[in-house]
Amino acid sequence: MTDLEDGSGLTVPLSDGVAIVTGGSGGIGGGVVAALSGRGVRTAVLDLAASGSSGPGGAALTLDCDVRDPAAVAAAVARVSAELGPIGYLVCAAGVVSEAPVTELDPAEFRRVVEISLYGTFHALRAVLPHMVTRGRGSVVAMSTGWATKGYPNGAHYAAAKAGVEALVKSAALEVAAAGVRVNAVAPGPVETPMLTDFPDYRARAADRARAIPMGRVGEVGDVVGPVMFLLGQDSEYMTGQVVQVNGGLLMP
């Protein structure tokens, strides 16, 4: 077992040495990759923006992979296992967001968002869980959102996809718990990443967002990475099928 400090004085035990992060070239995904790599975990990034043998945050392997394609995900997982070793951790962070009212939402855009966030998580779970079940241990964290519970005006497709992720996580957790594998989710509120800041009117909306949050600010990547690492590590070994809200008090379901 390796006990490594997380920078806040807390010890986060991580006993397995290989992780996969889908969407690991993005804001939260990239933060998770950096945190895992900093703990000595050999980390593979699966992302459309990734290619080559080195990547963000000290990743050991980066693979150009469209998580909407089950064959591509399965092939990438097989390569990670062959090149880096047995997979102990999976973080499903691939996702996209856009905004439009339901009555104006292009069905193709609805499908795109759902396929990346929900289908992509399913394809990763389907490819990785058998490795973990065979070994009798493993930990998975999928990224959801507070909007999955609260609803997202002009973002129904994103909220629906993430609500599906939460149901998928709970169902998978029930299936693999007896095998020693845990599956949880983290549901952030607004976080300062390109997914949020790339909206043209983000700065105009930022102050209103911050005022709506009891803790008085929009989240940062590190606010989310900490709970993800906790759920991956052995300090949470009796937690599975849970959705952890990380939102500064914006949502208390």
Coordinates of C-alpha atoms in Angstrom, one line a residue:
M1 CA 0.0 0.0 0.0
T2 CA 1.2 3.5 -0.8
D3 CA 0.1 6.4 1.5
L4 CA 0.8 9.7 -0.2
E5 CA -0.1 13.2 1.0
D6 CA -2.7 15.0 -1.1
G7 CA -1.2 18.4 -0.3
S8 CA -3.8 19.3 2.3
G9 CA -2.3 17.2 5.1
L10 CA -4.7 14.3 4.5
T11 CA -3.4 10.9 3.7
V12 CA -5.0 9.2 0.7
P13 CA -4.1 5.5 0.5
L14 CA -4.0 4.2 -3.1
S15 CA -2.9 0.6 -3.3
D16 CA -3.3 0.0 -7.0
G17 CA -0.9 1.5 -9.5
V18 CA -2.9 2.0 -12.7
A19 CA -5.8 4.3 -13.4
I20 CA -7.8 5.3 -16.5
V21 CA -9.4 8.8 -16.8
T22 CA -11.8 9.4 -19.7
G23 CA -11.9 13.1 -20.6
G24 CA -8.5 13.4 -18.9
S25 CA -7.5 16.3 -21.1
G26 CA -10.3 18.5 -19.8
G27 CA -10.5 20.7 -16.7
I28 CA -11.6 18.4 -13.9
G29 CA -10.3 15.3 -15.7
G30 CA -6.9 17.0 -16.1
G31 CA -6.9 17.8 -12.4
V32 CA -7.6 14.2 -11.5
V33 CA -4.8 13.0 -13.8
A34 CA -2.4 15.4 -12.1
A35 CA -3.5 14.2 -8.7
L36 CA -3.2 10.5 -9.5
S37 CA 0.1 10.9 -11.2
G38 CA 1.4 12.9 -8.2
R39 CA 0.6 9.9 -6.0
G40 CA 2.6 7.6 -8.2
V41 CA -0.4 6.1 -10.0
R42 CA 0.4 5.2 -13.6
T43 CA -2.5 7.0 -15.3
A44 CA -3.9 6.6 -18.8
V45 CA -5.9 9.4 -20.5
L46 CA -8.7 8.4 -22.9
D47 CA -9.8 11.5 -24.8
L48 CA -10.4 12.8 -28.3
A49 CA -7.9 15.6 -27.5
A50 CA -5.2 13.1 -26.5
S51 CA -2.6 11.3 -28.5
G52 CA 0.9 10.0 -28.1
S53 CA 2.8 8.5 -25.2
S54 CA 2.8 11.5 -22.8
G55 CA 0.0 13.8 -21.8
P56 CA -1.5 16.2 -19.3
G57 CA -0.4 16.2 -15.7
G58 CA 2.3 13.6 -16.1
A59 CA 0.0 10.9 -17.6
A60 CA 1.9 7.7 -18.3
L61 CA -0.1 7.0 -21.5
T62 CA -2.5 9.1 -23.5
L63 CA -4.8 7.6 -26.1
D64 CA -7.0 9.3 -28.7
C65 CA -10.3 7.7 -28.0
D66 CA -13.9 8.5 -28.7
V67 CA -15.9 7.3 -25.7
R68 CA -19.0 7.0 -27.9
D69 CA -17.4 4.1 -29.7
P70 CA -17.6 0.9 -27.6
A71 CA -15.0 -0.9 -29.7
A72 CA -12.5 2.0 -29.4
V73 CA -13.0 2.1 -25.6
A74 CA -12.5 -1.7 -25.3
A75 CA -9.4 -1.5 -27.4
A76 CA -8.0 1.4 -25.4
V77 CA -8.7 -0.4 -22.1
A78 CA -7.0 -3.6 -23.4
R79 CA -3.9 -1.5 -24.4
V80 CA -3.7 0.2 -21.0
S81 CA -3.9 -3.2 -19.2
A82 CA -1.2 -4.6 -21.5
E83 CA 1.2 -1.7 -21.3
L84 CA 0.7 -0.3 -17.8
G85 CA -0.6 -3.3 -15.8
P86 CA -3.8 -4.2 -13.9
I87 CA -6.3 -1.4 -13.7
G88 CA -7.2 -0.3 -10.2
Y89 CA -9.0 2.9 -10.8
L90 CA -11.4 4.4 -13.4
V91 CA -12.6 8.0 -13.5
C92 CA -15.3 8.8 -16.1
A93 CA -14.9 12.6 -16.7
A94 CA -15.7 12.8 -20.4
G95 CA -18.6 15.1 -21.1
V96 CA -19.8 18.2 -23.0
V97 CA -22.5 20.8 -22.4
S98 CA -24.5 23.2 -24.5
E99 CA -27.6 25.3 -24.0
A100 CA -30.9 25.5 -25.8
P101 CA -34.6 25.4 -24.6
V102 CA -36.2 22.0 -25.0
T103 CA -38.5 23.2 -27.7
E104 CA -35.5 24.5 -29.8
L105 CA -33.0 21.7 -28.9
D106 CA -31.6 20.0 -32.0
P107 CA -32.2 16.2 -31.6
A108 CA -28.7 15.6 -32.9
E109 CA -27.2 17.8 -30.2
F110 CA -29.3 16.0 -27.6
R111 CA -27.9 12.7 -28.8
R112 CA -24.3 14.0 -28.9
V113 CA -24.4 15.2 -25.3
V114 CA -26.1 12.0 -24.0
E115 CA -23.8 9.7 -26.0
I116 CA -20.6 11.3 -24.6
S117 CA -21.7 11.7 -21.0
L118 CA -23.9 8.6 -20.5
Y119 CA -23.0 6.2 -23.2
G120 CA -19.3 7.0 -22.7
T121 CA -19.6 6.2 -19.0
F122 CA -21.4 2.9 -19.8
H123 CA -18.8 1.9 -22.4
A124 CA -15.9 2.6 -19.9
L125 CA -17.7 0.7 -17.1
R126 CA -18.4 -2.2 -19.5
A127 CA -14.8 -2.4 -20.5
V128 CA -13.1 -1.9 -17.2
L129 CA -15.3 -3.6 -14.6
P130 CA -14.5 -7.2 -15.7
H131 CA -10.8 -6.4 -15.0
M132 CA -11.6 -5.2 -11.5
V133 CA -14.1 -8.0 -10.8
T134 CA -11.5 -10.6 -11.8
R135 CA -8.9 -9.1 -9.4
G136 CA -11.5 -8.7 -6.6
R137 CA -10.9 -5.0 -6.1
G138 CA -11.2 -1.6 -7.8
S139 CA -12.7 1.8 -7.5
V140 CA -14.7 3.8 -10.0
V141 CA -15.8 7.5 -9.9
A142 CA -18.1 8.9 -12.6
M143 CA -18.7 12.6 -13.0
S144 CA -22.3 13.8 -12.6
T145 CA -23.7 17.3 -11.9
G146 CA -26.0 18.9 -9.4
W147 CA -28.2 19.8 -12.4
A148 CA -29.1 16.1 -12.6
T149 CA -31.1 16.5 -9.4
K150 CA -32.0 20.2 -9.6
G151 CA -32.8 20.4 -13.4
Y152 CA -31.0 22.6 -15.8
P153 CA -33.1 25.2 -17.7
N154 CA -31.8 25.3 -21.3
G155 CA -29.7 22.3 -20.6
A156 CA -32.2 19.5 -20.3
H157 CA -30.0 17.2 -22.4
Y158 CA -27.0 17.6 -20.1
A159 CA -29.1 17.1 -17.0
A160 CA -30.8 14.1 -18.4
A161 CA -27.5 12.5 -19.4
K162 CA -26.0 13.0 -16.0
A163 CA -29.2 11.7 -14.2
G164 CA -28.7 8.6 -16.3
V165 CA -25.1 8.4 -15.2
E166 CA -26.2 8.5 -11.5
A167 CA -28.7 5.6 -12.1
L168 CA -26.0 3.7 -14.0
V169 CA -23.5 4.2 -11.2
K170 CA -26.0 2.9 -8.6
S171 CA -27.0 -0.1 -10.6
A172 CA -23.4 -1.1 -11.4
A173 CA -22.4 -0.6 -7.8
L174 CA -25.1 -3.2 -6.7
E175 CA -23.8 -5.6 -9.3
V176 CA -20.1 -5.6 -8.4
A177 CA -20.1 -4.8 -4.6
A178 CA -19.8 -8.4 -3.6
A179 CA -16.7 -8.7 -5.9
G180 CA -14.9 -6.0 -3.9
V181 CA -15.4 -3.3 -6.5
R182 CA -16.9 0.1 -5.7
V183 CA -18.7 2.6 -8.0
N184 CA -19.5 6.1 -6.9
A185 CA -20.2 9.5 -8.5
V186 CA -19.3 13.1 -7.8
A187 CA -21.8 15.8 -8.7
P188 CA -20.2 19.3 -8.9
G189 CA -22.0 22.6 -9.1
P190 CA -20.6 25.3 -11.3
V191 CA -16.8 24.9 -11.7
E192 CA -14.3 27.3 -13.4
T193 CA -13.3 25.1 -16.3
P194 CA -13.5 25.6 -20.1
M195 CA -16.9 23.8 -20.1
L196 CA -18.3 26.7 -18.2
T197 CA -16.0 29.6 -19.1
D198 CA -16.3 29.1 -22.8
F199 CA -19.9 30.2 -22.9
P200 CA -19.8 33.7 -24.5
D201 CA -21.8 35.3 -21.7
Y202 CA -20.0 33.5 -18.8
R203 CA -18.5 36.6 -17.3
A204 CA -21.8 38.4 -17.3
R205 CA -23.3 35.4 -15.5
A206 CA -20.5 34.7 -13.1
A207 CA -21.4 37.2 -10.4
D208 CA -25.0 35.9 -10.3
R209 CA -23.8 32.3 -10.1
A210 CA -21.5 33.2 -7.2
R211 CA -24.3 35.1 -5.3
A212 CA -26.5 32.0 -5.6
I213 CA -23.9 29.8 -3.9
P214 CA -24.0 30.0 -0.1
M215 CA -20.2 29.8 0.1
G216 CA -20.0 32.8 -2.1
R217 CA -17.9 31.6 -5.0
V218 CA -17.9 29.4 -8.1
G219 CA -16.0 26.1 -7.6
E220 CA -12.5 25.4 -8.7
V221 CA -11.0 22.2 -10.1
G222 CA -9.3 21.4 -6.8
D223 CA -12.6 21.5 -5.0
V224 CA -13.8 18.5 -7.1
V225 CA -10.5 16.6 -7.3
G226 CA -10.3 16.2 -3.5
P227 CA -13.6 14.3 -3.2
V228 CA -12.8 12.2 -6.3
M229 CA -9.5 11.1 -4.7
F230 CA -11.3 10.4 -1.5
L231 CA -13.8 8.1 -3.3
L232 CA -11.0 6.3 -5.1
G233 CA -8.9 5.7 -2.0
Q234 CA -9.3 3.3 0.9
D235 CA -10.6 5.9 3.3
S236 CA -13.9 5.5 1.5
E237 CA -13.8 1.7 1.3
Y238 CA -17.3 1.3 2.8
M239 CA -18.9 3.7 0.3
T240 CA -20.4 2.5 -3.0
G241 CA -23.4 3.6 -5.1
Q242 CA -23.2 7.1 -3.7
V243 CA -23.5 10.5 -5.4
V244 CA -21.4 13.1 -3.5
Q245 CA -22.6 16.7 -4.1
V246 CA -19.8 19.3 -4.3
N247 CA -21.3 22.7 -4.9
G248 CA -20.7 25.1 -2.0
G249 CA -24.1 24.6 -0.6
L250 CA -26.0 25.4 -3.8
L251 CA -27.9 22.1 -3.7
M252 CA -28.7 20.0 -0.6
P253 CA -30.8 17.1 -1.8

